[in-house]
CSV table of C-alpha atoms in Angstrom, one decimal:
chain,number,residue,atom,x,y,z
A,91,MET,CA,-249.3,-39.6,-116.5
A,92,VAL,CA,-248.7,-42.4,-113.8
A,93,GLY,CA,-245.0,-41.6,-113.4
A,94,ARG,CA,-243.9,-45.3,-113.7
A,95,ASN,CA,-243.0,-47.5,-116.7
A,96,VAL,CA,-245.4,-50.4,-117.7
A,97,ASP,CA,-243.4,-52.8,-115.5
A,98,GLY,CA,-244.0,-50.5,-112.5
A,99,VAL,CA,-240.4,-49.1,-112.2
A,100,PRO,CA,-240.7,-45.3,-111.4
A,101,LEU,CA,-239.3,-42.8,-114.0
A,102,MET,CA,-237.1,-41.4,-111.2
A,103,ALA,CA,-235.8,-44.8,-110.1
A,104,ALA,CA,-232.6,-44.6,-108.5
A,105,GLY,CA,-229.4,-46.4,-109.6
A,106,THR,CA,-228.9,-50.2,-109.8
A,107,ASN,CA,-227.2,-50.3,-106.5
A,108,ALA,CA,-230.1,-48.7,-104.6
A,109,ALA,CA,-233.7,-49.8,-103.9
A,110,VAL,CA,-236.0,-48.9,-106.8
A,111,ASN,CA,-238.2,-46.7,-104.7
A,112,ASP,CA,-235.3,-44.9,-102.9
A,113,PHE,CA,-235.5,-41.7,-104.7
A,114,LEU,CA,-236.5,-38.0,-104.5
A,115,TYR,CA,-237.4,-35.4,-107.1
A,116,ASP,CA,-234.6,-33.0,-106.5
A,117,ALA,CA,-232.9,-33.8,-109.6
A,118,ASP,CA,-236.2,-33.0,-111.5
A,119,PRO,CA,-237.6,-29.7,-110.2
A,120,SER,CA,-239.2,-28.8,-113.5
A,121,GLY,CA,-240.8,-32.1,-114.2
A,122,THR,CA,-239.1,-33.0,-117.4
A,123,ARG,CA,-238.3,-36.4,-116.4
A,124,CYS,CA,-241.4,-37.2,-114.3
A,125,PRO,CA,-244.2,-34.6,-114.9
A,126,LEU,CA,-245.2,-32.5,-111.9
A,127,GLY,CA,-248.7,-33.6,-112.1
A,128,ALA,CA,-248.0,-37.3,-112.5
A,129,HIS,CA,-250.0,-39.6,-110.2
A,130,ILE,CA,-246.8,-40.8,-108.6
A,131,ARG,CA,-245.8,-37.3,-107.6
A,132,ARG,CA,-249.2,-36.3,-106.4
A,133,ALA,CA,-249.6,-39.3,-104.2
A,134,ASN,CA,-246.2,-38.9,-102.5
A,135,PRO,CA,-244.3,-35.7,-103.3
A,136,ARG,CA,-241.2,-37.0,-101.5
A,137,ASN,CA,-239.6,-33.9,-100.2
A,138,ALA,CA,-238.4,-32.5,-96.9
A,139,ASP,CA,-237.0,-34.9,-94.4
A,140,LEU,CA,-236.5,-38.0,-96.4
A,141,PHE,CA,-233.2,-39.7,-97.3
A,142,GLY,CA,-230.6,-37.5,-98.7
A,143,HIS,CA,-231.5,-34.4,-96.7
A,144,PRO,CA,-229.8,-32.9,-93.7
A,145,ALA,CA,-229.0,-35.5,-91.1
A,146,GLY,CA,-228.0,-34.8,-87.4
A,147,LEU,CA,-229.8,-33.2,-84.5
A,148,ILE,CA,-229.5,-29.6,-85.5
A,149,ALA,CA,-229.5,-29.7,-89.2
A,150,GLY,CA,-232.5,-32.2,-89.1
A,151,GLY,CA,-234.3,-30.2,-86.7
A,152,LEU,CA,-234.1,-27.0,-88.7
A,153,SER,CA,-235.2,-28.9,-91.8
A,154,ARG,CA,-238.3,-30.1,-90.0
A,155,LEU,CA,-239.0,-26.5,-89.0
A,156,GLY,CA,-238.6,-25.3,-92.5
A,157,LEU,CA,-235.4,-23.5,-91.9
A,158,PRO,CA,-233.8,-22.1,-93.9
A,159,ARG,CA,-236.9,-20.9,-95.7
A,160,PRO,CA,-237.5,-23.3,-98.7
A,161,LYS,CA,-237.8,-22.1,-102.2
A,162,ILE,CA,-241.3,-21.4,-103.5
A,163,ARG,CA,-241.7,-24.7,-105.3
A,164,ALA,CA,-240.4,-26.7,-102.5
A,165,ASP,CA,-242.7,-24.9,-100.1
A,166,LEU,CA,-245.7,-25.8,-102.1
A,167,ILE,CA,-245.3,-29.5,-100.9
A,168,ALA,CA,-243.3,-28.8,-97.7
A,169,SER,CA,-245.7,-30.8,-95.4
A,170,THR,CA,-245.2,-34.1,-97.0
A,171,ARG,CA,-244.1,-35.8,-93.7
A,172,PHE,CA,-247.4,-35.0,-92.0
A,173,HIS,CA,-249.3,-36.9,-94.6
A,174,ARG,CA,-247.5,-40.2,-95.2
A,175,LEU,CA,-249.5,-43.4,-95.8
A,176,LEU,CA,-248.6,-47.2,-95.9
A,177,ARG,CA,-250.3,-48.3,-99.0
A,178,ARG,CA,-250.7,-51.1,-101.4
A,179,GLY,CA,-252.7,-51.9,-104.5
A,180,ARG,CA,-253.7,-55.4,-105.5
A,181,GLU,CA,-255.1,-56.4,-108.9
A,182,TYR,CA,-258.0,-58.6,-109.5
A,183,GLY,CA,-259.5,-60.1,-112.6
A,184,PRO,CA,-257.5,-60.9,-115.9
A,185,SER,CA,-255.0,-58.4,-117.2
A,186,LEU,CA,-255.9,-56.0,-120.0
A,187,SER,CA,-253.5,-55.0,-122.8
A,188,PRO,CA,-253.4,-51.5,-124.1
A,189,GLU,CA,-254.8,-52.6,-127.5
A,190,GLU,CA,-257.9,-54.3,-125.6
A,191,ALA,CA,-258.2,-51.3,-123.4
A,192,LEU,CA,-259.0,-49.2,-126.5
A,193,GLU,CA,-261.7,-51.5,-127.7
A,194,PRO,CA,-265.3,-51.4,-126.3
A,195,ALA,CA,-265.9,-54.1,-123.6
A,196,PRO,CA,-267.3,-57.3,-125.0
A,197,ALA,CA,-270.4,-59.0,-123.7
A,198,GLY,CA,-269.6,-61.0,-120.5
A,199,ASP,CA,-266.4,-59.1,-119.9
A,200,PRO,CA,-265.2,-60.3,-116.5
A,201,PRO,CA,-264.7,-57.6,-113.8
A,202,ARG,CA,-261.1,-56.4,-113.2
A,203,GLY,CA,-259.6,-53.6,-111.2
A,204,LEU,CA,-257.5,-52.8,-108.3
A,205,HIS,CA,-258.0,-53.2,-104.5
A,206,PHE,CA,-256.5,-50.3,-102.7
A,207,ALA,CA,-255.6,-50.5,-99.1
A,208,CYS,CA,-253.7,-48.0,-96.7
A,209,VAL,CA,-252.9,-47.8,-93.1
A,210,CYS,CA,-252.8,-44.5,-91.3
A,211,ALA,CA,-253.1,-42.9,-87.8
A,212,ASN,CA,-255.3,-40.0,-88.8
A,213,ILE,CA,-257.9,-40.3,-91.4
A,214,SER,CA,-258.4,-36.7,-92.2
A,215,ARG,CA,-254.7,-35.7,-92.0
A,216,GLN,CA,-253.4,-38.6,-94.0
A,217,PHE,CA,-255.8,-40.4,-96.5
A,218,GLU,CA,-258.4,-37.7,-96.9
A,219,PHE,CA,-255.7,-34.9,-97.1
A,220,VAL,CA,-253.8,-36.9,-99.9
A,221,GLN,CA,-257.2,-37.5,-101.8
A,222,ASN,CA,-258.4,-33.9,-101.6
A,223,ALA,CA,-255.2,-31.6,-101.6
A,224,TRP,CA,-253.0,-33.6,-103.8
A,225,ILE,CA,-254.9,-36.2,-105.9
A,226,MET,CA,-258.1,-34.2,-106.7
A,227,SER,CA,-256.7,-30.7,-106.5
A,228,THR,CA,-256.6,-28.7,-109.6
A,229,LYS,CA,-253.8,-26.4,-108.2
A,230,PHE,CA,-251.4,-29.0,-106.9
A,231,ASN,CA,-247.6,-28.0,-107.3
A,232,GLY,CA,-248.6,-24.6,-108.6
A,233,MET,CA,-250.6,-26.0,-111.6
A,234,THR,CA,-254.1,-25.1,-112.7
A,235,GLY,CA,-256.9,-26.9,-114.5
A,236,GLU,CA,-255.4,-30.3,-113.8
A,237,SER,CA,-256.4,-33.1,-111.4
A,238,ASP,CA,-254.8,-36.4,-111.0
A,239,PRO,CA,-254.6,-37.9,-114.6
A,240,LEU,CA,-255.2,-41.4,-113.2
A,241,LEU,CA,-257.7,-41.0,-110.4
A,242,GLY,CA,-259.2,-37.5,-111.1
A,243,ASP,CA,-263.0,-37.4,-111.8
A,244,ARG,CA,-262.8,-34.5,-114.1
A,245,ALA,CA,-265.6,-32.6,-112.3
A,246,ALA,CA,-265.4,-28.8,-111.9
A,247,MET,CA,-263.8,-27.9,-108.5
A,248,GLY,CA,-264.5,-24.5,-106.8
A,249,ASN,CA,-263.7,-21.7,-109.1
A,250,CYS,CA,-261.9,-24.0,-111.7
A,251,SER,CA,-264.3,-25.3,-114.4
A,252,VAL,CA,-261.7,-27.5,-116.1
A,253,ALA,CA,-260.0,-30.5,-114.5
A,254,GLY,CA,-259.1,-32.7,-117.5
A,255,ASN,CA,-255.9,-31.3,-118.5
A,256,PHE,CA,-252.4,-32.7,-118.1
A,257,SER,CA,-249.0,-30.9,-118.8
A,258,ILE,CA,-245.9,-32.6,-119.8
A,259,PRO,CA,-242.9,-30.2,-119.4
A,260,ARG,CA,-240.1,-30.4,-121.9
A,261,ASP,CA,-236.6,-29.0,-121.8
A,262,GLY,CA,-236.2,-25.8,-123.8
A,263,GLN,CA,-239.8,-26.0,-125.2
A,264,LEU,CA,-243.3,-25.2,-124.2
A,265,ALA,CA,-244.9,-27.9,-122.2
A,266,ARG,CA,-247.0,-30.3,-124.1
A,267,ARG,CA,-250.6,-30.1,-122.8
A,268,LEU,CA,-253.2,-32.9,-123.1
A,269,THR,CA,-256.8,-31.7,-122.9
A,270,ARG,CA,-260.1,-33.4,-122.2
A,271,ILE,CA,-258.6,-36.5,-120.6
A,272,PRO,CA,-261.4,-39.1,-119.9
A,273,GLN,CA,-262.0,-40.5,-116.5
A,274,PHE,CA,-260.0,-43.7,-116.2
A,275,VAL,CA,-261.1,-45.0,-112.8
A,276,THR,CA,-264.5,-45.8,-111.4
A,277,VAL,CA,-264.9,-46.3,-107.6
A,278,ARG,CA,-267.0,-49.3,-106.8
A,279,GLY,CA,-267.0,-48.9,-103.1
A,280,GLY,CA,-264.9,-48.1,-99.9
A,281,ALA,CA,-264.8,-48.4,-96.2
A,282,TYR,CA,-262.8,-47.3,-93.2
A,283,PHE,CA,-261.8,-50.0,-90.9
A,284,PHE,CA,-260.4,-49.4,-87.4
A,285,MET,CA,-257.4,-51.4,-86.0
A,286,PRO,CA,-258.0,-52.3,-83.3
A,287,SER,CA,-261.7,-52.4,-84.1
A,288,LEU,CA,-264.2,-50.0,-82.3
A,289,ARG,CA,-265.4,-53.0,-80.3
A,290,ALA,CA,-261.8,-53.7,-79.0
A,291,LEU,CA,-261.2,-49.9,-78.4
A,292,ARG,CA,-264.4,-49.8,-76.1
A,293,TYR,CA,-263.1,-52.9,-74.3
A,294,ILE,CA,-259.7,-51.4,-73.7
A,295,ALA,CA,-261.5,-48.0,-72.5
A,296,GLN,CA,-263.7,-49.9,-70.0
A,297,ALA,CA,-261.0,-52.3,-68.8
A,298,GLY,CA,-259.4,-49.8,-66.6
A,299,SER,CA,-262.6,-48.9,-64.8
A,300,GLN,CA,-263.5,-52.4,-63.9
A,301,THR,CA,-262.9,-53.6,-60.3
A,302,ARG,CA,-260.2,-56.3,-60.2
A,303,PRO,CA,-260.6,-59.1,-57.9
A,304,ALA,CA,-258.4,-59.1,-54.8
């Protein structure tokens, strides 16, 4: 459901001579290696103008314009380059084994979770778009009735009354579908921070209008 092994290595990891995150999904168009709705594919579909695609002024320019016209599945996520984020997650609290996670939380269980931080230039086009159009959408990548298996809140959205499913494509077989997936993540809080800060931006905006001494 995450699209990574327990040690964090992506299911689509490149060869040993390449950086572990230097990969695309071109070799797995049907999602039999990494499911189409896995969290890692939703958070960053990795298509279009990334490494391994047309280079050069003309070929690269045509690729950025969507020419030649992409196939239907590629076109579903063709705007990836407009919604990139610099993101990191940092754990806090003691680790939890899979066996412990299946048991009820004991009294006095310490808080644990993940601090997520990202940097972007446009909140609505980047962070909020990724959250709404890819993470929470029940129609991402041509699917239906499925939100992000890791971050999805399982609430009905629009005309889709079911959001707790997850499909696992299989070669030569019908996809395996998990249903009634529980909500795994509870958001404790969040905030937008400006860099520079709003105070600094106001200072910069006013600096040009101030009279300088001779």
